[in-house]
Amino acid sequence: GTFRAESLLVQGQRVAARNGKEFLVVNMEISNPYNVALYTYPVDTFRLLGVDGKKYAPTAHQGNVEVRPQSTKTSNVGFIVPQGTKKFKVEIGELTGEKVLLEFSLPN
C-alpha cells in the first residue's frame, strides 16, 4: 500500500516533513524462500521520478533490512513530496538491473 503522511517513524525516530511538504510512503513485503537470511537495502532499490525528470532516492527508510530464512518482512520507504501531489511514478529495481515502473494516483 501507498499513502501520504506528515511524519514517519524511521528506525525508532519520528521524522516530520515541513514547509508544505509531506511523505509519500511506499510499504513493501519482502519474502525470503531460502534457508539463509537475506539482506536488502530498499533505499537503493526505489526511486521517485520527479516532474523535472530527476530520480530521487527515499528520504526516509529503514536501512539494511534483514529477512530471516523462510519468512516475510514488511518495510517501507518515504519520499518528500509537495503537499497535495496526486500522481506519482516510482521506479523499483537493482541499481544496475532492470527496473519496474509503478505509476499511481492518490486521492486528496
Short mmCIF file of C-alpha atoms in Angstrom, two decimals:
data_model
loop_
_atom_site.label_atom_id
_atom_site.label_comp_id
_atom_site.label_asym_id
_atom_site.label_seq_id
_atom_site.Cartn_x
_atom_site.Cartn_y
_atom_site.Cartn_z
CA GLY A 1 0.00 0.00 0.00
CA THR A 2 0.96 3.60 -0.53
CA PHE A 3 -0.17 6.62 1.44
CA ARG A 4 0.69 10.18 2.46
CA ALA A 5 1.87 11.14 5.93
CA GLU A 6 3.04 14.29 7.68
CA SER A 7 5.53 12.29 9.73
CA LEU A 8 7.13 8.87 9.61
CA LEU A 9 8.78 6.58 12.14
CA VAL A 10 12.32 5.87 10.93
CA GLN A 11 14.40 3.41 12.94
CA GLY A 12 12.54 4.40 16.10
CA GLN A 13 12.74 8.17 15.48
CA ARG A 14 9.77 10.31 14.40
CA VAL A 15 10.68 12.38 11.32
CA ALA A 16 8.38 15.20 10.18
CA ALA A 17 8.02 16.73 6.72
CA ARG A 18 7.95 20.54 6.87
CA ASN A 19 7.35 23.65 4.77
CA GLY A 20 4.40 22.48 2.69
CA LYS A 21 5.85 19.01 2.16
CA GLU A 22 4.70 15.54 3.15
CA PHE A 23 5.92 11.99 2.85
CA LEU A 24 4.86 9.61 0.14
CA VAL A 25 5.15 6.27 1.98
CA VAL A 26 5.57 3.06 -0.01
CA ASN A 27 5.00 -0.11 2.03
CA MET A 28 6.50 -3.38 0.88
CA GLU A 29 6.69 -7.04 1.81
CA ILE A 30 9.99 -8.82 1.17
CA SER A 31 9.76 -12.62 1.08
CA ASN A 32 12.71 -14.94 1.60
CA PRO A 33 12.05 -18.53 0.47
CA TYR A 34 15.64 -19.59 1.18
CA ASN A 35 17.17 -21.33 4.18
CA VAL A 36 19.62 -18.47 4.84
CA ALA A 37 18.98 -14.88 5.88
CA LEU A 38 18.50 -12.35 3.10
CA TYR A 39 19.68 -8.73 3.36
CA THR A 40 18.24 -5.99 1.20
CA TYR A 41 18.71 -2.23 1.11
CA PRO A 42 15.45 -0.66 -0.18
CA VAL A 43 16.96 2.85 -0.24
CA ASP A 44 18.96 1.68 -3.27
CA THR A 45 16.02 -0.08 -4.92
CA PHE A 46 13.32 2.65 -5.01
CA ARG A 47 13.49 5.93 -6.95
CA LEU A 48 10.79 8.61 -7.22
CA LEU A 49 10.69 10.13 -10.70
CA GLY A 50 10.21 13.86 -10.43
CA VAL A 51 8.38 16.05 -12.94
CA ASP A 52 11.83 17.52 -13.64
CA GLY A 53 12.99 14.11 -14.90
CA LYS A 54 15.32 13.57 -11.95
CA LYS A 55 15.35 10.38 -9.89
CA TYR A 56 15.06 10.88 -6.14
CA ALA A 57 16.21 8.37 -3.52
CA PRO A 58 13.99 7.85 -0.46
CA THR A 59 14.45 10.47 2.25
CA ALA A 60 13.27 8.07 4.96
CA HIS A 61 13.99 4.35 5.06
CA GLN A 62 14.63 1.53 7.49
CA GLY A 63 18.26 0.94 6.45
CA ASN A 64 19.51 -2.55 5.73
CA VAL A 65 16.54 -4.94 6.08
CA GLU A 66 17.23 -8.46 7.30
CA VAL A 67 14.69 -11.08 6.21
CA ARG A 68 15.02 -14.27 8.23
CA PRO A 69 15.01 -17.65 6.42
CA GLN A 70 11.64 -18.78 5.08
CA SER A 71 9.83 -15.66 6.23
CA THR A 72 8.38 -12.35 5.03
CA LYS A 73 9.31 -8.95 6.43
CA THR A 74 7.47 -5.66 5.99
CA SER A 75 9.31 -2.39 5.49
CA ASN A 76 8.77 0.99 3.89
CA VAL A 77 10.46 3.95 2.23
CA GLY A 78 9.37 7.58 2.34
CA PHE A 79 9.88 10.31 -0.26
CA ILE A 80 9.43 14.02 0.45
CA VAL A 81 6.82 15.44 -1.95
CA PRO A 82 4.86 18.72 -2.15
CA GLN A 83 1.59 18.54 -0.21
CA GLY A 84 -1.37 17.71 -2.41
CA THR A 85 0.63 15.93 -5.12
CA LYS A 86 -1.72 13.39 -6.68
CA LYS A 87 0.24 11.48 -9.35
CA PHE A 88 3.46 9.61 -8.74
CA LYS A 89 5.96 7.49 -10.64
CA VAL A 90 8.23 5.17 -8.66
CA GLU A 91 10.94 3.04 -10.23
CA ILE A 92 11.84 -0.23 -8.48
CA GLY A 93 14.86 -2.39 -9.23
CA GLU A 94 18.53 -3.03 -8.57
CA LEU A 95 20.78 -0.09 -9.49
CA THR A 96 22.42 -2.00 -12.35
CA GLY A 97 19.48 -4.24 -13.27
CA GLU A 98 16.09 -3.97 -14.91
CA LYS A 99 13.53 -1.64 -13.37
CA VAL A 100 9.77 -1.81 -12.92
CA LEU A 101 7.89 1.50 -13.20
CA LEU A 102 4.86 2.00 -10.94
CA GLU A 103 2.51 4.85 -11.87
CA PHE A 104 -0.30 5.61 -9.48
CA SER A 105 -2.55 8.34 -8.15
CA LEU A 106 -3.66 9.06 -4.60
CA PRO A 107 -6.85 10.92 -3.71
CA ASN A 108 -6.71 14.14 -1.68
#
